[in-house]
Amino acid sequence: MFTREDMTATILSNAEVAPCHYLMTLAVSKVFGQAQPGQFVMLRPVGRGFPFLGRPLGIYSLAEHADGARIEVLYRAAGKGTKVISALCEGDLIEILGPLGNRFEHKPGMKTAVLVAGGIGIAPLVFLVERLSLAALPERPGLILYIGARDSGSLLGIDRMRAFGVDVRVSTDDGSAGYRGPVTDLLLRDMASFDAATTEIYVCGPNPMLKRMSGICENHTVPCQVLMEERMACGMGACLGCTIEVRTPSGVEYRQVCADGPVFDLRSIVWR
Amino acid sequence: MFTREDMTATILSNAEVAPCHYLMTLAVSKVFGQAQPGQFVMLRPVGRGFPFLGRPLGIYSLAEHADGARIEVLYRAAGKGTKVISALCEGDLIEILGPLGNRFEHKPGMKTAVLVAGGIGIAPLVFLVERLSLAALPERPGLILYIGARDSGSLLGIDRMRAFGVDVRVSTDDGSAGYRGPVTDLLLRDMASFDAATTEIYVCGPNPMLKRMSGICENHTVPCQVLMEERMACGMGACLGCTIEVRTPSGVEYRQVCADGPVFDLRSIVWR
Amino acid sequence: MSANSRPNTTVQIGSLTLKNPVMTASGTFGYGEEYAPYVDLNRLGAVVVKGISLEPRRGNPPPRIMETPGGMLNAIGLQNVGVKAFLGKKLPWLRQFDTKVVVNIFGETLEEYGKVASALSGIAGIHALEVNISCPNVQKGGHVFGCDPDASREVTKVVKAATDLPVIVKLSPNVSDITQVARACEAAGADALSLINTLLGMSIDIEKRIPHLKNVTGGLSGPVVKPVALRMVWNTVRAVTIPVIGIGGVMQADDAVEFLIAGAKAVQVGTANFVNPRATMEIIDGIEEYLVRHGLNDVNELIGSLKTD
Amino acid sequence: MSANSRPNTTVQIGSLTLKNPVMTASGTFGYGEEYAPYVDLNRLGAVVVKGISLEPRRGNPPPRIMETPGGMLNAIGLQNVGVKAFLGKKLPWLRQFDTKVVVNIFGETLEEYGKVASALSGIAGIHALEVNISCPNVQKGGHVFGCDPDASREVTKVVKAATDLPVIVKLSPNVSDITQVARACEAAGADALSLINTLLGMSIDIEKRIPHLKNVTGGLSGPVVKPVALRMVWNTVRAVTIPVIGIGGVMQADDAVEFLIAGAKAVQVGTANFVNPRATMEIIDGIEEYLVRHGLNDVNELIGSLKTD
Ligand SMILES: Cc1cc2nc3c(=O)[nH]c(=O)nc-3n(C[C@H](O)[C@H](O)[C@H](O)COP(=O)(O)OP(=O)(O)OC[C@H]3O[C@@H](n4cnc5c(N)ncnc54)[C@H](O)[C@@H]3O)c2cc1C
Ligand SMILES: Cc1cc2nc3c(=O)[nH]c(=O)nc-3n(C[C@H](O)[C@H](O)[C@H](O)COP(=O)(O)OP(=O)(O)OC[C@H]3O[C@@H](n4cnc5c(N)ncnc54)[C@H](O)[C@@H]3O)c2cc1C
Ligand SMILES: Cc1cc2nc3c(=O)[nH]c(=O)nc-3n(C[C@H](O)[C@H](O)[C@H](O)COP(=O)(O)O)c2cc1C
Ligand SMILES: Cc1cc2nc3c(=O)[nH]c(=O)nc-3n(C[C@H](O)[C@H](O)[C@H](O)COP(=O)(O)O)c2cc1C
Ligand code: FES
Ligand code: FES
């Protein structure tokens, strides 16, 4: 059973790594040692009126040690709540729930992992790649990252990806780095070259990009997993607040992003 | 007209000077240069849900300089709000309203000022003494402080009082310093020696002590001013929230502590 | 809109023209004088003064207020100086400003409502009356006028008959269906509606086991009531054709904009004045900035612009 | 009280005995399973499960929730698995715990309320029914049962007739006078009352000018509603003789103690579970500590101990 200690983290660092983007390192309890790529945590500053609800953030990296674990989250100060979180300092305590949600999957025979990230969407994919590079696979899979961002300054996590031997393909909205235009254009060019039987696509990014991805997937058969986002209260399937619509054999049904996801088959998503 | 700047202070220091007691130094705007003994400020941490309302705190000291002023407040972390304030750090901004309220008065012919403080009640009296020692009086008044506290550790402001040449008489509940028992006992012994025409008594402390003081005043004629406390919202006479009952020629009436006070003639107070 | 032309912020509350949609809420701005050091009253859309009754009232015994999470409770008990002192001592000071003065009135009987209304009519410097119907009717076992559509209609009729001033009826949120009361007041001739007044609440000192307020219960106000107020404004604007003024938890410009988008023609700023005496000034500036940022020439384009399906 | 003897925390809700006055609030604790990693269900006074209807319900389209200052809005739309799946899939798991299971039920017609109630009766592991009357009556133009004393009485009668289980009627706060509804339910045979359900609220995305909730309006919960809930509990305990359960913004032990002092025989913990899954455990411990600190041998000495004059 989780204890108070499991629900409290100490901030080891919380630095601005790009305009409005922060990297936070947290000392957490042993229970986070089981965290898997795609899973997330709910973070909430201690003893303030605001934010009232926790904020869901994906796990960017995990390191276990003798008496606990250490996780990193890479996040954008998107609104009022994450701004408050970004103002917290080394040594501050923060309430944490997790690890929450399901995980990115891969079939034993996977030969190529294609990662598609939009902006801050890179965060959970870095953790995935770290684990894939350690995974017990017949042969080490080829790793290709397609990453898009507003400008070169907003390109995050690339160095780590390269360190894991990932082949990185960059696009920016303003052309300040790599291809100028949506990252999905870059991917589309190469789609035909991927073998649906041995390739897995992992996507994380803003909704417009995800919608373009589902357009691409209509004309291809490569399996594609997406990390979905929705407003959350409990993070554990109790409040039924974080609902999305998915296609199932028995018709369109509601799913909870926190409990049934956040990772879904991109082709099953019904976009609003 | 007050500006945003006049309503924002920078915390220069906020140190625990005794268990649960804090001394906060604030860099404030020029408008606080007019502050008078007995007046108070409303303090509220910036950009948090809690505390929602400002907390009224008396002015402990004031120093003007070229481009602004500096005030000190001496306060007890009495409840949730002041606890949050006590956790603020050097460099933090805090919302401030003031100077608010009326002031301690003294007649031109005053020869002796008798100060009666209970615990943290010392705070506004230190500012008063500082000003009295500078006041344009025919002769420098004799200054006597009767101060009571729970124990020797909770006796605050005494050194400053002595530095102003105040004759300090101490009492504690546990006898760990000076007389053991209520400070009003100490005062009562000397009451007869005070000349009502040239003496002024100034009182600040917890309600039980104030009630004992009014008992003493019934049998003596020395003028007595008291600093009253009541819950406040606006601090400027608009919400009519900080009401107390006072006796007036036209019968018992309500007064607002923030606007008509906080300083009142102790003999006029109707105690609940 | 050319870069340097400022958007129009003038709004119309029936025959009452406000230079901008920001008013002060009754009981939270005194009689204006208290806030003169912080606020340029000339910039306000309107000043709504503390509720006035025929005779002066002492109000409730203390303690009268208590902070709650994100708000406050008050049981002031409608303490006020009475019509005579208001006209003699308070109004003359307010007359010097180029703003609209709205006098909030109340009574304990229908007759009293009528008398206060007529006593305030035909007097220079008073531009409208706001009728607080959240008061107990002493002739009806202390039942609150504003909680009953019929009683609300009666009060509105009496006040309308007693004055030629625009009449704004201020609704209570402590009702099952605020649109019923709203329609009743509209039918009785109200020129506009303002809502909400405070939500009835309570809080307890668990160490002493006594209520924090001597009056036991009090009115809840502040940010906490905004979602309820916004919902009631949204319901009301679609139930009546007269202008609706939004009140409840307006702390900053964003809150005001929410009410305007929901369909309120103006807002009133209440508890915010206590925690930030310059709140009204900052809200007026913030609304204008919002209009410019969104390329709107006129605040009236914003009012009622909520998109739903 | 000897130093090491622990105070009694057992309370009686009609014929229902709770080992302590802390229950979970419907819809905020799932079917219990979700919180098993955080909460020892054996320690709970009772578990109130997510509202159950005769047939499964999909609920409202997203977005369904939004944070507000000091609280949250929800428009889940009463999504649930339906009676059959509840009995088949959820109840068996709950049976293993030494706690009381209260099933929260609702319907869109009187008949539906009756059918759900009887379908859940005479089944091992169900100890009481809580009737959510804050639902639109499809046969009465969608008018909410709980906002009308007569409709509330009817629902209570129908449910009482359909079951031998203790019946707790859960009241809506969106009414002019909650004591009227409370008395109507008591007269119709309710064994206990629980209050409050959520306050109707709304919030707007001012950049997109759309409501934050697809359903436009939603139910407000969390710390912000506590003063309103406490006031209604205080009014209700003095209006009826049956036990009252306090709900609304119970985040920590102090909040629970406030409700008990006001006269509630038990409390339900709702939104608090979302921000602190261990809230119920900490509240149970905190209440006991309060009793010890104040030298009380029995929580029943605390219940209704508010001093007023
Ligand atoms: C499973 C999951 C993983 C995520 N991982 C990351 C990550 O690694 N890095 C990162 O920067 N962001 C991530 N997000 C998005 C992040 O949760 C939001 O940016 C954040 O909640 C915004 O909160 P706010 O207070 O700044 O914004 P506000 O607009 O002030 O928030 C208002 C409310 O809406 C919610 N909300 C707003 N935007 C989102 C969103 N996109 N998703 C979910 N809730 C939202 C907030 O949580 C809050 O409850 C993730 C979201 C989910 C669901
Ligand atoms: C004019 C004036 C001058 C004061 N000067 C000082 C000072 O110099 N040093 C000092 O330590 N204290 C001073 N006080 C008392 C101080 O304001 C309270 O201790 C403080 O407000 C407690 O807030 P809290 O959040 O810690 O307590 P809580 O109990 O959490 O506060 C709850 C509410 O009650 C109000 N409240 C509680 N106690 C008091 C009180 N005694 N007076 C007024 N409001 C209260 C709070 O402001 C808040 O609104 C002064 C009070 C007044 C009215
Ligand atoms: C201290 C106080 C006094 C009030 N007095 C009155 C009053 O005299 N007449 C009235 O109609 N409303 C009165 N109100 C209600 C406010 O005008 C307003 O309707 C309510 O506070 C909600 O707005 P807010 O959340 O912005 O404060 C008072 C509110 C407060 C907090
Ligand atoms: C997400 C959510 C779902 C809810 N679902 C139900 C429900 O199905 N049935 C019901 O009677 N009340 C439901 N409620 C109301 C709660 O049980 C409770 O009455 C209310 O939230 C106030 O308590 P709180 O402030 O502690 O949350 C729900 C509340 C929330 C926040
Ligand atoms: S956040 Fe509560 S169910 Fe997903
Ligand atoms: S605090 Fe508002 S009148 Fe004194």
Coordinates of C-alpha atoms in Angstrom, one line a residue, chain C residues 68-69 73 143 147 174-177 180 199-212 214 216-217 220 223-224 226-228 230-231 234-235 254 257-258 261-262 290 293-294 296 301-302 305-309, chain D residues 68-69 73 143 147 174-177 180 199-212 214 216-217 220 223-224 226-228 230-231 234-235 254 257-258 261-262 290 293-294 296 301-302 305-309:
Chain C
T68 CA -13.0 30.8 4.0
P69 CA -10.9 28.9 1.4
L73 CA -18.3 35.1 4.9
H143 CA -39.1 34.9 4.6
C147 CA -36.4 33.6 -2.6
N174 CA -30.2 31.0 -2.8
V175 CA -33.1 29.9 -5.0
S176 CA -34.1 26.7 -6.9
D177 CA -34.6 28.5 -10.2
Q180 CA -38.3 32.3 -12.3
L199 CA -24.5 32.6 -1.1
L200 CA -25.6 31.7 2.4
G201 CA -22.8 29.9 4.2
M202 CA -21.3 29.1 7.6
S203 CA -18.1 28.2 9.3
I204 CA -17.1 26.9 12.8
D205 CA -14.3 27.5 15.2
I206 CA -13.6 23.8 16.1
E207 CA -11.4 24.6 19.1
K208 CA -14.1 26.7 20.8
R209 CA -17.0 24.9 19.1
I210 CA -18.8 28.2 18.3
P211 CA -19.7 29.7 14.9
H212 CA -17.0 32.1 13.5
K214 CA -22.0 35.8 15.9
V216 CA -24.0 31.9 12.9
T217 CA -24.6 32.1 9.1
L220 CA -20.3 33.9 1.0
P223 CA -13.6 33.8 -6.2
V224 CA -15.4 30.7 -4.8
K226 CA -17.8 32.8 -9.5
P227 CA -18.7 29.5 -11.1
V228 CA -22.2 29.6 -9.5
L230 CA -21.5 32.7 -14.0
R231 CA -24.0 29.8 -14.4
W234 CA -25.8 32.4 -18.3
N235 CA -29.3 31.0 -17.4
D254 CA -10.3 37.7 -17.0
V257 CA -14.5 39.0 -19.5
E258 CA -16.0 35.6 -18.6
I261 CA -18.9 36.5 -22.9
A262 CA -21.7 34.8 -21.0
Y290 CA -8.3 42.0 -24.1
R293 CA -5.6 41.8 -28.3
H294 CA -8.6 40.1 -29.9
L296 CA -12.5 43.9 -31.1
E301 CA -19.1 42.6 -29.7
L302 CA -17.8 40.6 -26.7
S305 CA -20.3 35.9 -27.6
L306 CA -20.1 32.5 -26.0
K307 CA -20.1 29.7 -28.6
T308 CA -22.0 26.5 -27.6
D309 CA -23.5 23.8 -29.7
Chain D
T68 CA -11.9 26.3 -10.6
P69 CA -10.4 28.4 -7.7
L73 CA -16.6 21.5 -12.0
H143 CA -37.2 19.3 -14.0
C147 CA -35.4 20.8 -6.5
N174 CA -29.6 24.1 -5.6
V175 CA -32.8 24.9 -3.8
S176 CA -34.4 27.9 -2.1
D177 CA -35.0 26.1 1.2
Q180 CA -38.6 21.8 2.9
L199 CA -23.6 23.2 -6.7
L200 CA -24.4 24.0 -10.3
G201 CA -21.7 26.1 -11.8
M202 CA -19.9 27.1 -15.1
S203 CA -16.7 28.4 -16.4
I204 CA -15.5 29.8 -19.7
D205 CA -12.4 29.6 -21.9
I206 CA -12.0 33.3 -22.6
E207 CA -9.5 32.7 -25.4
K208 CA -11.7 30.4 -27.4
R209 CA -15.0 31.8 -26.0
I210 CA -16.4 28.4 -25.4
P211 CA -17.5 26.7 -22.1
H212 CA -14.7 24.6 -20.4
K214 CA -18.9 20.4 -23.3
V216 CA -21.7 24.0 -20.6
T217 CA -22.7 23.7 -16.9
L220 CA -19.1 22.4 -8.3
P223 CA -13.3 23.3 -0.5
V224 CA -15.2 26.1 -2.1
K226 CA -17.9 23.7 2.3
P227 CA -19.4 26.9 3.8
V228 CA -22.6 26.4 1.9
L230 CA -22.1 23.3 6.4
R231 CA -24.9 26.0 6.5
W234 CA -26.8 23.1 10.2
N235 CA -30.3 24.1 8.9
D254 CA -10.7 19.7 10.7
V257 CA -15.0 17.9 12.8
E258 CA -16.8 21.1 11.6
I261 CA -20.0 19.8 15.5
A262 CA -22.7 21.2 13.3
Y290 CA -9.1 15.6 17.9
R293 CA -6.8 16.1 22.4
H294 CA -10.2 17.4 23.7
L296 CA -13.7 13.2 24.5
E301 CA -20.2 13.7 22.3
L302 CA -18.8 15.9 19.6
S305 CA -22.0 20.2 20.1
L306 CA -22.0 23.7 18.5
K307 CA -22.6 26.4 21.0
T308 CA -24.8 29.3 19.9
D309 CA -26.8 31.9 21.8

